[in-house]
Short mmCIF file of C-alpha atoms in Angstrom, two decimals:
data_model
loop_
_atom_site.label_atom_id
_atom_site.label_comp_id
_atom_site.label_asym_id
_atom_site.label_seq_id
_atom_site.Cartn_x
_atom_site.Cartn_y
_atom_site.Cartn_z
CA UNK A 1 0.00 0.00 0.00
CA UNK A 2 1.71 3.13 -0.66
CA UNK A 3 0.91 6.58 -1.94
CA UNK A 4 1.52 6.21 -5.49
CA UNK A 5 -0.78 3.28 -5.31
CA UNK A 6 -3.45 5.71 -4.30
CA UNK A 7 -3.50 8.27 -6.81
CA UNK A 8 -3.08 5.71 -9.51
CA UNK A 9 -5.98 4.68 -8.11
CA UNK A 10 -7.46 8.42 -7.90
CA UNK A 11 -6.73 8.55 -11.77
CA UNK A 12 -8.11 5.07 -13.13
CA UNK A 13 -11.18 6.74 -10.85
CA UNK A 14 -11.32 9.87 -12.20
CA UNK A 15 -11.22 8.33 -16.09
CA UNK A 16 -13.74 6.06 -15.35
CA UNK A 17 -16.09 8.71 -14.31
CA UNK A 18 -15.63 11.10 -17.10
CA UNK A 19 -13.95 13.96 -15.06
CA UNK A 20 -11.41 15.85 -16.68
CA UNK A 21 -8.60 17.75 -14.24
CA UNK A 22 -10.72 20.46 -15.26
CA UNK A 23 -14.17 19.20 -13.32
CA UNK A 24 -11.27 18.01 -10.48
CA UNK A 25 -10.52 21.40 -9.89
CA UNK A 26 -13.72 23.16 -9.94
CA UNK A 27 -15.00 20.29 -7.19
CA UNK A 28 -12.02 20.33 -4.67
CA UNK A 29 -10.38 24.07 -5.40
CA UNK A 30 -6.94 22.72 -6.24
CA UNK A 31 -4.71 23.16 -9.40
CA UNK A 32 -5.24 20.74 -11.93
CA UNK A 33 -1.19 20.68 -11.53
CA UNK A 34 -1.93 19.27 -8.03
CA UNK A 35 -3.85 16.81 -8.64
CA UNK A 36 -1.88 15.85 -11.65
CA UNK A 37 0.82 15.69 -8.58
CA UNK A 38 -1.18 13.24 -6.68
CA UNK A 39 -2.32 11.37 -9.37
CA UNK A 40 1.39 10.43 -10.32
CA UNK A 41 2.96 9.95 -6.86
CA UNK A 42 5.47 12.55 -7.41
CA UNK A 43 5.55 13.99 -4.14
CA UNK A 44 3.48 13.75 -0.68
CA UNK A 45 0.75 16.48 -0.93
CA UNK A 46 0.31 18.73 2.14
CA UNK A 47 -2.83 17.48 4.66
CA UNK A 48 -4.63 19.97 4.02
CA UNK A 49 -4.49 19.46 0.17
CA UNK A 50 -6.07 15.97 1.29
CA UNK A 51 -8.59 17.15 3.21
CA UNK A 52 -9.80 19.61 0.63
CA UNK A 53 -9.45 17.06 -2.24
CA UNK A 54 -11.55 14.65 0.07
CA UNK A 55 -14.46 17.00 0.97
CA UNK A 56 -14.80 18.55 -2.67
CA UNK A 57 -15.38 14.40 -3.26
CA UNK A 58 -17.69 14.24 -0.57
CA UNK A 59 -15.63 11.58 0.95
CA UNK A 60 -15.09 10.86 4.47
CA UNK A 61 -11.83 11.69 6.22
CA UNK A 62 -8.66 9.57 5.52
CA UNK A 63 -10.70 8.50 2.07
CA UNK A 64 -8.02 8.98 0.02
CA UNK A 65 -5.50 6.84 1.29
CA UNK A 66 -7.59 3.84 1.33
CA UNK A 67 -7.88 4.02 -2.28
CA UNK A 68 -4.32 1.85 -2.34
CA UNK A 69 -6.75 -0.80 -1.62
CA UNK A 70 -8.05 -1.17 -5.06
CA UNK A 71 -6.65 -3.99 -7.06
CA UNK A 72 -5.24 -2.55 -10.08
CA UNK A 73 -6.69 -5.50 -12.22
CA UNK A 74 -9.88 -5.32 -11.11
CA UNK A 75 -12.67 -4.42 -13.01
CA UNK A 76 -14.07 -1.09 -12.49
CA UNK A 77 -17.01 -1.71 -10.67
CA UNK A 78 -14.86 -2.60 -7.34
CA UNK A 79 -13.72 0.72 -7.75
CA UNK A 80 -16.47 2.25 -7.88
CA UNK A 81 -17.83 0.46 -4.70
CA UNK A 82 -14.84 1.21 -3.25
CA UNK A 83 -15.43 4.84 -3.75
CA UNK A 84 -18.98 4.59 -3.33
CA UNK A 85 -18.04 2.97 0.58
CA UNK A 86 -16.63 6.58 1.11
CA UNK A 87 -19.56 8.75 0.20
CA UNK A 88 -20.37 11.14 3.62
CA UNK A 89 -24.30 10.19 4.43
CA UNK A 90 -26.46 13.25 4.06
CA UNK A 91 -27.05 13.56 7.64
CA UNK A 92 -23.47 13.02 8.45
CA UNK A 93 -22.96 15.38 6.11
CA UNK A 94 -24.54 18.12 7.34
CA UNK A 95 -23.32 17.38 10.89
CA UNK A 96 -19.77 17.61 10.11
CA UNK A 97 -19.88 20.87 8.41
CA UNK A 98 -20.11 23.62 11.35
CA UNK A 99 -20.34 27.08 10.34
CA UNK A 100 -16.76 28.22 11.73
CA UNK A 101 -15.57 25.47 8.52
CA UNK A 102 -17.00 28.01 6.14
CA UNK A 103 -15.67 31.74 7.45
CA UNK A 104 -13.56 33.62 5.26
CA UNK A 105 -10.11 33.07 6.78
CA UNK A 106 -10.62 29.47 6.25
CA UNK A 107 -11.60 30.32 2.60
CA UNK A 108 -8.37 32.61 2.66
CA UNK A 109 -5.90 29.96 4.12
CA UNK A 110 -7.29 27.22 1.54
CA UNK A 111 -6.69 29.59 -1.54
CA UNK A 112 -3.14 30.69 -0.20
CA UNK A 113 -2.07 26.68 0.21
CA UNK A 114 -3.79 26.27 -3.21
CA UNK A 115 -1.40 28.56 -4.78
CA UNK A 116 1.84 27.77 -2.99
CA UNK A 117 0.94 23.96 -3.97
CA UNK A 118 0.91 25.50 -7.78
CA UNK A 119 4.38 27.22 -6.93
CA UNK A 120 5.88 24.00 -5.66
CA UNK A 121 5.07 22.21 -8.90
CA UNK A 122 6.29 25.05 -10.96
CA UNK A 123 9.83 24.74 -8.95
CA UNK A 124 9.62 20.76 -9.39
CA UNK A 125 9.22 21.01 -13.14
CA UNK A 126 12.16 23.59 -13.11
CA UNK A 127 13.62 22.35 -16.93
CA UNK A 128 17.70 22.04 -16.42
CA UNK A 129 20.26 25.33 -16.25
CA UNK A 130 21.34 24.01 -20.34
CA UNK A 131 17.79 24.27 -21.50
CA UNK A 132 16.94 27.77 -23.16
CA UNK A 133 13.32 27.84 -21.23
CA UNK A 134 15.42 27.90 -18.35
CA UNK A 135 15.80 31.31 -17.21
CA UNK A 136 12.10 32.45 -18.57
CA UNK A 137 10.56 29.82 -16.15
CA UNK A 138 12.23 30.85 -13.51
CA UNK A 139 11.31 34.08 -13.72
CA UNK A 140 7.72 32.81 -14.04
CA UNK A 141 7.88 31.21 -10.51
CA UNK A 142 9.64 34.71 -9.14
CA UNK A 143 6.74 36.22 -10.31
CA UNK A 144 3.99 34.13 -9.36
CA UNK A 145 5.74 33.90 -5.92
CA UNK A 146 5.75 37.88 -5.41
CA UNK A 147 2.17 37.94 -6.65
CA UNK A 148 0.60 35.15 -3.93
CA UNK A 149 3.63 36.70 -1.12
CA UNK A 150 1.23 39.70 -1.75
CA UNK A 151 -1.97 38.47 -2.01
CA UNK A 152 -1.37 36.63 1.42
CA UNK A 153 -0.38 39.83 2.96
CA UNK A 154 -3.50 41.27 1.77
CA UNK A 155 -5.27 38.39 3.40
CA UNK A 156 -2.89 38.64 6.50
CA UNK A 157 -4.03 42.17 6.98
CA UNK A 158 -7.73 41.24 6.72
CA UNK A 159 -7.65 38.69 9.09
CA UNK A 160 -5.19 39.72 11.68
CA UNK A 161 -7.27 41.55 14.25
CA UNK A 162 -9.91 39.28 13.54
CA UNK A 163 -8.15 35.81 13.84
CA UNK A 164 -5.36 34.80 15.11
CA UNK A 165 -4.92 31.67 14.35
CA UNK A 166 -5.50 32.43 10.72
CA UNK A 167 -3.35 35.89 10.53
CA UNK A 168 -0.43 33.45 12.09
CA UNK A 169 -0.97 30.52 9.31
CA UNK A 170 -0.97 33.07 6.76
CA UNK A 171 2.40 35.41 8.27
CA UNK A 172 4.06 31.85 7.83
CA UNK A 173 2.84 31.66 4.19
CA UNK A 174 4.58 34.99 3.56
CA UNK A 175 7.66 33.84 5.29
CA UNK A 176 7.79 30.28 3.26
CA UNK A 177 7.08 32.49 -0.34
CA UNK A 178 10.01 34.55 0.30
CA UNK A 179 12.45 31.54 1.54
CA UNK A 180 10.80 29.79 -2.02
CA UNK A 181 11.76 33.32 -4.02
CA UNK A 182 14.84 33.43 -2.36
CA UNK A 183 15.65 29.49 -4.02
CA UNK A 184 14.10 30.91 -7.06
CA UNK A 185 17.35 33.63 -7.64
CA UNK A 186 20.08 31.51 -5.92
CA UNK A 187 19.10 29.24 -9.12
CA UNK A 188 20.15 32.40 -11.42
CA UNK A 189 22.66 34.30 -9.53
CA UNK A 190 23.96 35.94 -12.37
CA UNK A 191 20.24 37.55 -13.08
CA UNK A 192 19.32 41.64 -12.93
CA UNK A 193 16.63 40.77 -10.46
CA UNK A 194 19.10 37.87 -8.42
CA UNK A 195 21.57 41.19 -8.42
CA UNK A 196 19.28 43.68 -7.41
CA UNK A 197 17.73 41.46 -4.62
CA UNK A 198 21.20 41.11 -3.14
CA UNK A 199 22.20 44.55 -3.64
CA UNK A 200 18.88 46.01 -1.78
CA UNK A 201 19.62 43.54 0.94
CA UNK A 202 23.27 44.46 1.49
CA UNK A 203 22.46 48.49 1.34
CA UNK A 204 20.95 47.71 4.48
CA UNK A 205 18.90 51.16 2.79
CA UNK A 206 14.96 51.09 3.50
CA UNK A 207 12.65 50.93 0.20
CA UNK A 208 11.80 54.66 -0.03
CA UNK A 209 15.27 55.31 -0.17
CA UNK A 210 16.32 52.83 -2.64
CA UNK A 211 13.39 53.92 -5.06
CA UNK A 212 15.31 57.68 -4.89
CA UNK A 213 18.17 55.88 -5.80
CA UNK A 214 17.34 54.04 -8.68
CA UNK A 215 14.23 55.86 -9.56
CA UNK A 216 11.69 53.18 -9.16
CA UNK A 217 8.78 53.03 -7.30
CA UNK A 218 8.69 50.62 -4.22
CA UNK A 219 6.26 48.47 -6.53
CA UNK A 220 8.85 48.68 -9.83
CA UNK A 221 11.65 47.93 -7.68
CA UNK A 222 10.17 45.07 -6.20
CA UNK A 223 8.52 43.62 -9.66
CA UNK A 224 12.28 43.88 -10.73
CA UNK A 225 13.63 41.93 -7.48
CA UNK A 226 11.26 39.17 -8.55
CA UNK A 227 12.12 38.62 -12.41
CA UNK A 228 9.66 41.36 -13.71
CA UNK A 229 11.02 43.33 -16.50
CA UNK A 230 12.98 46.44 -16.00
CA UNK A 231 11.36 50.01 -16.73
CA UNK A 232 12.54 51.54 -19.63
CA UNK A 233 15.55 54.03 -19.07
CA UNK A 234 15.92 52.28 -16.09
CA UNK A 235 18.97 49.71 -16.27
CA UNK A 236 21.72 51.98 -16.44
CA UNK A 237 20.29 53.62 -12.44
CA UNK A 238 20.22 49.66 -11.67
CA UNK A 239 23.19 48.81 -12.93
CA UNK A 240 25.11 51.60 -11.21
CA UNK A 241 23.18 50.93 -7.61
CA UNK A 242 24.28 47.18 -8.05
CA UNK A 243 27.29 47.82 -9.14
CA UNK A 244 28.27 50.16 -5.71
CA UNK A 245 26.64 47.36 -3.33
CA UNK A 246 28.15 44.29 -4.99
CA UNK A 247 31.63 43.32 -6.50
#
């Protein structure tokens, strides 16, 4: 029994039933990526990813796992009792779904998990340094990781003197973005934004300062920190700020 035996199983499941990733993601609210993810065996998803993939299914908790159960050469109908033995009853149903499960920080956390799940797979499919998409997908994941690091903020702010459980999950999202953005450049060192990053840092200079420096706003300077593209008229003030921080 193991967990590739499981989402094989999820997948011969999922075909059988006519759902594309597509339908997946619109019942459980993660990436199709994801569950492409889980599907294969590539990696162990996070609980929570479980959990959500489990009650978009209507399953009952710890579902998922039990799926290594199913005999790969049966026929189809013992998987779909299988499944079936997981359905929630109505009444069950309803019990297990108090109303704290559906506030908005819970909605918040769940999308902010979503998206660092997405992040993770665009890091694992990282083609090699010799391969010309290299440097273009990297600077995809920068920038998806500087979007969500901002978007959780945003939520952060919303929920912090509301919950703070919540506002504490989601300052830990922020933190694990930037430690994932920070992997992100030490994979291109030699990169404008890899540069700038580490030239900001060692300034020890606050924001408003550096954007007086290199004539960027605090928003520009950052989009640049995080593989965006560089204003025009722009790289020569860059160059020059890098060049007095950096050997």
């Amino acid at each position: 029994m193991t967990f590739k035996d499981a989402g094989a199983a999820l997948r011969r499941l999922r075909k059988r039933r006519g759902w594309t990733l597509d339908d997946m993601e619109a019942m459980t609210g993660i990436t199709k990526m994801s569950i492409s993810h889980i599907e294969r065996g590539n990696k162990s998803p996070r609980p929570s990813t479980i959990a959500r993939l489990e009650s978009g299914l209507g399953w009952k908790s710890g579902s998922f796992y039990k799926l290594a159960d199913a005999d790969p050469g049966a026929d189809g109908a013992a998987l779909d009792d299988l499944a079936d033995s997981f359905n929630i009853e109505p009444a069950a149903a309803l019990s297990d779904l108090p109303v704290r499960r559906l506030k908005g920080s819970d909605v918040l956390v769940a999308h902010v998990e979503a998206y660092i799940d997405m992040i993770d797979s665009l890091i694992g499919q990282l083609p090699a340094p010799t391969n010309p998409r290299f440097t273009s997908t990297v600077n995809a994941a920068l920038m998806q990781c500087a979007k969500v690091a901002a978007l959780t903020a945003s939520s952060w702010r919303m929920a912090g003197s509301a919950d703070r459980e919540t506002a504490a999950k989601l300052l830990q999202a922020v933190r694990d973005l930037e430690a994932k953005r920070q992997l992100l450049l030490s994979r291109v060192p030699d990169s404008t934004a890899a540069r700038f990053d580490a030239a900001c840092q060692r300034s020890g200079l606050p924001e408003p300062l550096i954007s007086v420096l290199t004539g960027l706003t605090t928003e520009e300077s950052w989009s640049v920190r995080s593989g965006g593209a560089v204003p025009e008229g722009a790289n020569a003030r860059i160059a020059a700020f890098v060049r007095s921080q950096l050997p």
